[in-house]
mmCIF file of C-alpha atoms in Angstrom:
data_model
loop_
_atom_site.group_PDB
_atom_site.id
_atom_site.type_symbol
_atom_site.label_atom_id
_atom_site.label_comp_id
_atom_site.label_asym_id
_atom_site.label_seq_id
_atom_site.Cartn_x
_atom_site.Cartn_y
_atom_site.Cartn_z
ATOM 1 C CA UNK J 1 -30.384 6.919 -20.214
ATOM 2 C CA UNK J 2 -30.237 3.512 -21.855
ATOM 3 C CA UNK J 3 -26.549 4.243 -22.250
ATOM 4 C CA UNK J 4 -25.517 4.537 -18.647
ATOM 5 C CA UNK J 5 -27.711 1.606 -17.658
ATOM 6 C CA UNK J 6 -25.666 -0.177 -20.361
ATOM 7 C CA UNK J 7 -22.816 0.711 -18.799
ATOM 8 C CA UNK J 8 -23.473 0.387 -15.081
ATOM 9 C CA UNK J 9 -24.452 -3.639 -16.445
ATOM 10 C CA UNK J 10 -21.110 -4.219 -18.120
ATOM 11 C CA UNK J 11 -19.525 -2.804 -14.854
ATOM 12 C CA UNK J 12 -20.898 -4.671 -12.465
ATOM 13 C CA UNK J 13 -20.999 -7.625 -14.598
ATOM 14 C CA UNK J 14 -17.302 -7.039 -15.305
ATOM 15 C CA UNK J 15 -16.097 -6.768 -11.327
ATOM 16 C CA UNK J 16 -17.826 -9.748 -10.654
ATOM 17 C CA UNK J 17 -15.909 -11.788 -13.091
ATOM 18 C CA UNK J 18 -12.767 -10.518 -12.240
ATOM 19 C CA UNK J 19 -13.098 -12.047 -8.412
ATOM 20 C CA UNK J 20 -14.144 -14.945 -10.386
ATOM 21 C CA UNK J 21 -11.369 -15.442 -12.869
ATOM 22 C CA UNK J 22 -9.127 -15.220 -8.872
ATOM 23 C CA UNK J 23 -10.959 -17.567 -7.585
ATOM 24 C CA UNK J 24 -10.865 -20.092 -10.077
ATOM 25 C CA UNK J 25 -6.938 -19.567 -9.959
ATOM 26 C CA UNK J 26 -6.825 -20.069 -6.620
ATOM 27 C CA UNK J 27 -8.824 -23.394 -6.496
ATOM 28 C CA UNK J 28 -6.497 -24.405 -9.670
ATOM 29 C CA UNK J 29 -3.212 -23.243 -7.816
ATOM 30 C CA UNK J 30 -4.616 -25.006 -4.474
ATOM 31 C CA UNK J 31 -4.017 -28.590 -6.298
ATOM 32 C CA UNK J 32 -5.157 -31.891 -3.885
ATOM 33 C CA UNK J 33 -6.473 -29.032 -1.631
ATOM 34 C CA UNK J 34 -9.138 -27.435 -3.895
ATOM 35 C CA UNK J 35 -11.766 -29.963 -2.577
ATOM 36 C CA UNK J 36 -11.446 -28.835 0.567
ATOM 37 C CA UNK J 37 -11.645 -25.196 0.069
ATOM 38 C CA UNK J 38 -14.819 -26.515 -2.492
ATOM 39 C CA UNK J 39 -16.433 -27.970 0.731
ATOM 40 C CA UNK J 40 -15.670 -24.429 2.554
ATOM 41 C CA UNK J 41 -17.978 -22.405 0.275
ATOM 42 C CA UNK J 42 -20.202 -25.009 -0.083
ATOM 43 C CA UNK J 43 -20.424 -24.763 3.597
ATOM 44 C CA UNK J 44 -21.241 -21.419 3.702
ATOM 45 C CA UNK J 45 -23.466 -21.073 0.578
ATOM 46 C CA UNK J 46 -26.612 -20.285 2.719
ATOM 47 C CA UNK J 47 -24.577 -17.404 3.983
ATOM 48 C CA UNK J 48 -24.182 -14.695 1.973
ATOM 49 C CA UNK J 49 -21.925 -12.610 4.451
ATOM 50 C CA UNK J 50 -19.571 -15.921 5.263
ATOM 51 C CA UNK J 51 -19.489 -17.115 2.153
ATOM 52 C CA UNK J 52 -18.258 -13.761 0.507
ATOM 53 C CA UNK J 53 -15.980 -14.071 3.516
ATOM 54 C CA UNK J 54 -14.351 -17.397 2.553
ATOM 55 C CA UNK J 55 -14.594 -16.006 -0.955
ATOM 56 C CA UNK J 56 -11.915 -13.128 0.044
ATOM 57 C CA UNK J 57 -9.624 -15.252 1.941
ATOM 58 C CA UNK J 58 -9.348 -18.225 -0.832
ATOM 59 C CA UNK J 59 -8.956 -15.289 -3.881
ATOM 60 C CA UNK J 60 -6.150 -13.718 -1.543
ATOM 61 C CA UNK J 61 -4.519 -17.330 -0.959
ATOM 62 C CA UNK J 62 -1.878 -17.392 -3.577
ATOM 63 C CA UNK J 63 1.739 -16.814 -2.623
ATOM 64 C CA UNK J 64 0.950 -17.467 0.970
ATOM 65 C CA UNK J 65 2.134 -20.528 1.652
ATOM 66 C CA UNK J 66 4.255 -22.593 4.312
ATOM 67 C CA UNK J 67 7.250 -24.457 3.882
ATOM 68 C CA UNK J 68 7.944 -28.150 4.888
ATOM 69 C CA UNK J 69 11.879 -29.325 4.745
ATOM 70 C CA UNK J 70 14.460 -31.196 6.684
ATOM 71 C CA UNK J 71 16.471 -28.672 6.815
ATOM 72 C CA UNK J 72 13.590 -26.655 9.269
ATOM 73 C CA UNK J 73 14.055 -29.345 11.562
ATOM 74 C CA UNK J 74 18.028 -29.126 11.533
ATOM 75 C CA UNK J 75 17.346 -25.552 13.013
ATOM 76 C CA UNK J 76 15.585 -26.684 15.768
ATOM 77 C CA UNK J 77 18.056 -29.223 16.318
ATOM 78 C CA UNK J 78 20.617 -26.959 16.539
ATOM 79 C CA UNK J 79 19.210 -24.201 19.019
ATOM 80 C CA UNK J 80 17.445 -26.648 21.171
ATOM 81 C CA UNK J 81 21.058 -28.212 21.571
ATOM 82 C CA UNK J 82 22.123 -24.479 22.093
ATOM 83 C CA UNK J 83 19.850 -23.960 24.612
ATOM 84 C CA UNK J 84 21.128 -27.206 26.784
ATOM 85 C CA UNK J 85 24.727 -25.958 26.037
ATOM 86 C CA UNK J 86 24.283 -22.509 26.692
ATOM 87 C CA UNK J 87 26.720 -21.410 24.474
ATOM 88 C CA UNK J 88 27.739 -18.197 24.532
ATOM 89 C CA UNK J 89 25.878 -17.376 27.658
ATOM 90 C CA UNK J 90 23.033 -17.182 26.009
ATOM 91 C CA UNK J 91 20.133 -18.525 28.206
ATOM 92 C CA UNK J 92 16.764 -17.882 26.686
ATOM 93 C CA UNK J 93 13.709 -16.810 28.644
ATOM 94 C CA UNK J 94 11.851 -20.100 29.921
ATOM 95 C CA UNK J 95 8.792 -19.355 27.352
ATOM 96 C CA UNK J 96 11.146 -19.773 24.655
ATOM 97 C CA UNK J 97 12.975 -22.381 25.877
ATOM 98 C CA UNK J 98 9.934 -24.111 26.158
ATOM 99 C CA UNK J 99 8.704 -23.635 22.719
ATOM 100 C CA UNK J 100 11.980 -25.073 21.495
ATOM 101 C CA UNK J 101 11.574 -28.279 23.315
#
């Protein structure tokens, strides 16, 4: 009997450091923004349910990222002059063409 509580320790013990070890990479990988998502669970640290909550989404964080370039706004330059042209015909819906401008 002292055996399987043994074991059922080291299991549970060893689950909880794996989300652990992910959310320590996330804060690492989250660089200038790791106070902020500090603040977050901070936040929520009265809250068991939220805070395991903002746990999940921060551990799941890496690799989902956005993208900020000149070259994004070249594309909008280029089919919001498209859209006043109407090349080829093409006339967008007005939702779209509003999103564009």
């Amino acid at each position: 009997m002292t055996i399987i509580w043994s074991l059922s320790i080291v299991f549970f013990v060893s689950c909880e450091s794996a989300g652990d070890k992910r959310l320590d990479f996330a804060l690492e990988q989250a660089g200038e923004n790791r106070i902020e998502l500090e603040k977050v669970l901070n936040y929520y640290q009265n809250d068991s349910l939220k805070l395991e909550a903002a746990r999940f989404l921060i551990r799941n964080m890496p690799g989902h990222d956005g993208y900020e370039d000149d070259r994004l706004d070249s594309v909008k330059a280029v089919m919001k002059a498209a859209v006043e042209l109407n090349i080829g015909g093409y006339l967008p819906d007005s939702e779209w063409k509003r999103k564009w401008d």
